[in-house]
GROMACS .gro file of N, CA and C in nm:
model
  243
    1MET      N    1  -1.048  -3.773   0.704
    1MET     CA    2  -1.000  -3.702   0.588
    1MET      C    3  -0.956  -3.798   0.476
    2LEU      N    4  -0.912  -3.918   0.511
    2LEU     CA    5  -0.867  -4.012   0.408
    2LEU      C    6  -0.975  -4.045   0.307
    3GLY      N    7  -1.098  -4.056   0.353
    3GLY     CA    8  -1.208  -4.088   0.264
    3GLY      C    9  -1.232  -3.983   0.158
    4GLU      N   10  -1.181  -3.863   0.180
    4GLU     CA   11  -1.198  -3.753   0.084
    4GLU      C   12  -1.091  -3.753  -0.025
    5LEU      N   13  -0.993  -3.839  -0.014
    5LEU     CA   14  -0.884  -3.845  -0.111
    5LEU      C   15  -0.919  -3.941  -0.225
    6LYS      N   16  -1.023  -3.912  -0.297
    6LYS     CA   17  -1.076  -4.002  -0.401
    6LYS      C   18  -0.974  -4.037  -0.510
    7ASN      N   19  -0.875  -3.951  -0.532
    7ASN     CA   20  -0.777  -3.977  -0.637
    7ASN      C   21  -0.647  -4.038  -0.584
    8ALA      N   22  -0.644  -4.075  -0.458
    8ALA     CA   23  -0.522  -4.132  -0.399
    8ALA      C   24  -0.487  -4.264  -0.465
    9VAL      N   25  -0.360  -4.282  -0.496
    9VAL     CA   26  -0.313  -4.407  -0.554
    9VAL      C   27  -0.218  -4.481  -0.459
   10GLU      N   28  -0.165  -4.410  -0.359
   10GLU     CA   29  -0.075  -4.472  -0.263
   10GLU      C   30  -0.093  -4.407  -0.126
   11ILE      N   31  -0.105  -4.491  -0.024
   11ILE     CA   32  -0.118  -4.442   0.114
   11ILE      C   33  -0.024  -4.523   0.201
   12ALA      N   34   0.044  -4.454   0.293
   12ALA     CA   35   0.134  -4.519   0.388
   12ALA      C   36   0.092  -4.482   0.530
   13PHE      N   37   0.057  -4.582   0.608
   13PHE     CA   38   0.031  -4.563   0.750
   13PHE      C   39   0.162  -4.594   0.822
   14GLN      N   40   0.243  -4.494   0.847
   14GLN     CA   41   0.374  -4.518   0.904
   14GLN      C   42   0.380  -4.476   1.050
   15HIS      N   43   0.277  -4.509   1.123
   15HIS     CA   44   0.271  -4.480   1.265
   15HIS      C   45   0.256  -4.612   1.339
   16PRO      N   46   0.342  -4.642   1.434
   16PRO     CA   47   0.337  -4.772   1.502
   16PRO      C   48   0.206  -4.797   1.579
   17ASP      N   49   0.130  -4.693   1.606
   17ASP     CA   50   0.003  -4.710   1.677
   17ASP      C   51  -0.117  -4.722   1.584
   18ALA      N   52  -0.094  -4.724   1.452
   18ALA     CA   53  -0.204  -4.736   1.356
   18ALA      C   54  -0.276  -4.869   1.378
   19THR      N   55  -0.408  -4.863   1.388
   19THR     CA   56  -0.489  -4.982   1.414
   19THR      C   57  -0.586  -5.007   1.299
   20ASP      N   58  -0.664  -5.112   1.312
   20ASP     CA   59  -0.764  -5.146   1.210
   20ASP      C   60  -0.860  -5.031   1.183
   21ASP      N   61  -0.891  -4.953   1.284
   21ASP     CA   62  -0.982  -4.840   1.267
   21ASP      C   63  -0.927  -4.735   1.171
   22TRP      N   64  -0.797  -4.727   1.158
   22TRP     CA   65  -0.735  -4.630   1.068
   22TRP      C   66  -0.763  -4.668   0.923
   23VAL      N   67  -0.783  -4.795   0.894
   23VAL     CA   68  -0.803  -4.844   0.758
   23VAL      C   69  -0.946  -4.822   0.709
   24ALA      N   70  -1.042  -4.821   0.799
   24ALA     CA   71  -1.184  -4.810   0.762
   24ALA      C   72  -1.216  -4.696   0.666
   25PRO      N   73  -1.161  -4.575   0.682
   25PRO     CA   74  -1.196  -4.465   0.592
   25PRO      C   75  -1.150  -4.482   0.446
   26ILE      N   76  -1.062  -4.576   0.418
   26ILE     CA   77  -1.015  -4.592   0.280
   26ILE      C   78  -1.105  -4.682   0.198
   27LYS      N   79  -1.213  -4.726   0.256
   27LYS     CA   80  -1.306  -4.820   0.190
   27LYS      C   81  -1.347  -4.776   0.050
   28GLY      N   82  -1.374  -4.649   0.030
   28GLY     CA   83  -1.422  -4.599  -0.098
   28GLY      C   84  -1.315  -4.554  -0.194
   29LEU      N   85  -1.189  -4.574  -0.161
   29LEU     CA   86  -1.081  -4.527  -0.248
   29LEU      C   87  -1.051  -4.632  -0.354
   30THR      N   88  -1.137  -4.638  -0.452
   30THR     CA   89  -1.131  -4.743  -0.554
   30THR      C   90  -1.008  -4.735  -0.644
   31GLY      N   91  -0.942  -4.621  -0.651
   31GLY     CA   92  -0.823  -4.607  -0.733
   31GLY      C   93  -0.694  -4.640  -0.660
   32LEU      N   94  -0.703  -4.674  -0.533
   32LEU     CA   95  -0.584  -4.702  -0.454
   32LEU      C   96  -0.509  -4.823  -0.509
   33ARG      N   97  -0.379  -4.804  -0.532
   33ARG     CA   98  -0.297  -4.911  -0.590
   33ARG      C   99  -0.193  -4.964  -0.493
   34LYS      N  100  -0.145  -4.880  -0.401
   34LYS     CA  101  -0.041  -4.922  -0.308
   34LYS      C  102  -0.081  -4.882  -0.166
   35LEU      N  103  -0.063  -4.977  -0.073
   35LEU     CA  104  -0.097  -4.953   0.066
   35LEU      C  105   0.013  -5.007   0.155
   36HIS      N  106   0.073  -4.919   0.231
   36HIS     CA  107   0.183  -4.955   0.322
   36HIS      C  108   0.128  -4.958   0.465
   37LEU      N  109   0.130  -5.075   0.526
   37LEU     CA  110   0.083  -5.092   0.663
   37LEU      C  111   0.193  -5.150   0.753
   38GLU      N  112   0.314  -5.162   0.701
   38GLU     CA  113   0.421  -5.227   0.775
   38GLU      C  114   0.445  -5.164   0.912
   39LYS      N  115   0.477  -5.252   1.006
   39LYS     CA  116   0.511  -5.214   1.144
   39LYS      C  117   0.401  -5.135   1.214
   40THR      N  118   0.276  -5.171   1.188
   40THR     CA  119   0.162  -5.109   1.256
   40THR      C  120   0.090  -5.216   1.338
   41LYS      N  121  -0.019  -5.179   1.402
   41LYS     CA  122  -0.098  -5.273   1.482
   41LYS      C  123  -0.217  -5.329   1.403
   42ILE      N  124  -0.209  -5.325   1.273
   42ILE     CA  125  -0.314  -5.375   1.185
   42ILE      C  126  -0.327  -5.527   1.203
   43THR      N  127  -0.452  -5.577   1.200
   43THR     CA  128  -0.477  -5.720   1.213
   43THR      C  129  -0.564  -5.769   1.097
   44ASP      N  130  -0.603  -5.894   1.104
   44ASP     CA  131  -0.689  -5.953   1.000
   44ASP      C  132  -0.820  -5.876   0.983
   45LYS      N  133  -0.866  -5.811   1.087
   45LYS     CA  134  -0.992  -5.734   1.081
   45LYS      C  135  -0.986  -5.628   0.970
   46ALA      N  136  -0.874  -5.563   0.952
   46ALA     CA  137  -0.859  -5.458   0.850
   46ALA      C  138  -0.865  -5.515   0.709
   47LEU      N  139  -0.836  -5.643   0.694
   47LEU     CA  140  -0.833  -5.704   0.562
   47LEU      C  141  -0.972  -5.712   0.498
   48VAL      N  142  -1.076  -5.705   0.579
   48VAL     CA  143  -1.213  -5.703   0.525
   48VAL      C  144  -1.231  -5.577   0.440
   49THR      N  145  -1.185  -5.464   0.491
   49THR     CA  146  -1.192  -5.338   0.416
   49THR      C  147  -1.099  -5.342   0.295
   50ILE      N  148  -0.978  -5.389   0.315
   50ILE     CA  149  -0.879  -5.393   0.208
   50ILE      C  150  -0.924  -5.483   0.093
   51ALA      N  151  -0.997  -5.588   0.124
   51ALA     CA  152  -1.045  -5.682   0.021
   51ALA      C  153  -1.138  -5.614  -0.079
   52GLY      N  154  -1.192  -5.500  -0.046
   52GLY     CA  155  -1.280  -5.427  -0.137
   52GLY      C  156  -1.207  -5.330  -0.229
   53LEU      N  157  -1.077  -5.324  -0.220
   53LEU     CA  158  -0.997  -5.233  -0.302
   53LEU      C  159  -0.950  -5.306  -0.427
   54ALA      N  160  -1.037  -5.318  -0.524
   54ALA     CA  161  -1.015  -5.402  -0.642
   54ALA      C  162  -0.891  -5.365  -0.724
   55ASN      N  163  -0.845  -5.241  -0.718
   55ASN     CA  164  -0.730  -5.200  -0.798
   55ASN      C  165  -0.598  -5.209  -0.722
   56LEU      N  166  -0.601  -5.262  -0.601
   56LEU     CA  167  -0.480  -5.271  -0.520
   56LEU      C  168  -0.379  -5.365  -0.584
   57GLU      N  169  -0.257  -5.315  -0.603
   57GLU     CA  170  -0.149  -5.392  -0.665
   57GLU      C  171  -0.041  -5.430  -0.564
   58TYR      N  172  -0.027  -5.350  -0.458
   58TYR     CA  173   0.081  -5.369  -0.362
   58TYR      C  174   0.027  -5.350  -0.221
   59LEU      N  175   0.063  -5.441  -0.132
   59LEU     CA  176   0.022  -5.433   0.008
   59LEU      C  177   0.138  -5.481   0.093
   60ASN      N  178   0.182  -5.399   0.186
   60ASN     CA  179   0.291  -5.437   0.276
   60ASN      C  180   0.234  -5.451   0.417
   61VAL      N  181   0.237  -5.572   0.470
   61VAL     CA  182   0.187  -5.600   0.605
   61VAL      C  183   0.298  -5.657   0.694
   62TYR      N  184   0.423  -5.632   0.657
   62TYR     CA  185   0.538  -5.678   0.735
   62TYR      C  186   0.530  -5.622   0.878
   63GLY      N  187   0.549  -5.709   0.974
   63GLY     CA  188   0.554  -5.666   1.114
   63GLY      C  189   0.420  -5.627   1.173
   64THR      N  190   0.311  -5.673   1.114
   64THR     CA  191   0.177  -5.643   1.166
   64THR      C  192   0.119  -5.767   1.232
   65GLY      N  193  -0.007  -5.759   1.274
   65GLY     CA  194  -0.076  -5.873   1.332
   65GLY      C  195  -0.154  -5.954   1.230
   66VAL      N  196  -0.129  -5.931   1.102
   66VAL     CA  197  -0.198  -6.005   0.996
   66VAL      C  198  -0.145  -6.148   0.991
   67THR      N  199  -0.237  -6.244   0.982
   67THR     CA  200  -0.200  -6.386   0.979
   67THR      C  201  -0.215  -6.442   0.838
   68ASP      N  202  -0.158  -6.561   0.818
   68ASP     CA  203  -0.173  -6.629   0.690
   68ASP      C  204  -0.321  -6.656   0.661
   69ALA      N  205  -0.395  -6.694   0.763
   69ALA     CA  206  -0.539  -6.720   0.746
   69ALA      C  207  -0.611  -6.593   0.704
   70GLY      N  208  -0.573  -6.480   0.760
   70GLY     CA  209  -0.635  -6.353   0.724
   70GLY      C  210  -0.610  -6.313   0.580
   71LEU      N  211  -0.492  -6.346   0.529
   71LEU     CA  212  -0.458  -6.312   0.391
   71LEU      C  213  -0.550  -6.380   0.291
   72ASP      N  214  -0.615  -6.486   0.333
   72ASP     CA  215  -0.711  -6.555   0.245
   72ASP      C  216  -0.826  -6.462   0.204
   73LYS      N  217  -0.852  -6.361   0.284
   73LYS     CA  218  -0.959  -6.265   0.251
   73LYS      C  219  -0.926  -6.183   0.127
   74LEU      N  220  -0.801  -6.184   0.087
   74LEU     CA  221  -0.756  -6.103  -0.027
   74LEU      C  222  -0.747  -6.181  -0.157
   75LYS      N  223  -0.792  -6.305  -0.157
   75LYS     CA  224  -0.775  -6.390  -0.274
   75LYS      C  225  -0.847  -6.339  -0.399
   76ASN      N  226  -0.945  -6.254  -0.385
   76ASN     CA  227  -1.018  -6.201  -0.501
   76ASN      C  228  -0.956  -6.073  -0.558
   77LEU      N  229  -0.849  -6.027  -0.498
   77LEU     CA  230  -0.780  -5.908  -0.550
   77LEU      C  231  -0.687  -5.952  -0.662
   78LYS      N  232  -0.736  -5.952  -0.783
   78LYS     CA  233  -0.664  -6.005  -0.899
   78LYS      C  234  -0.540  -5.926  -0.939
   79LYS      N  235  -0.534  -5.798  -0.904
   79LYS     CA  236  -0.419  -5.716  -0.941
   79LYS      C  237  -0.310  -5.718  -0.835
   80LEU      N  238  -0.337  -5.772  -0.720
   80LEU     CA  239  -0.239  -5.775  -0.611
   80LEU      C  240  -0.124  -5.868  -0.646
   81ARG      N  241  -0.002  -5.814  -0.636
   81ARG     CA  242   0.118  -5.893  -0.668
   81ARG      C  243   0.181  -5.948  -0.544
   0.00000   0.00000   0.00000
């Protein structure tokens, strides 16, 4: 259902069992500006999808399996603060 939310600007995955597979459906949400993934099971694998969200301004990966090396995949997101 997430892929159908074409006008979404903010999404929060606030479930501790959320995994990389949960992120895949947001691939086409080009207007997404804020993504909350804190305290989930998200890893560097999800960052491949997130790297395609050119309008993303905010990303919270606190308490996830995302590594410093994985964050390098986001270097082309010019609006990310």
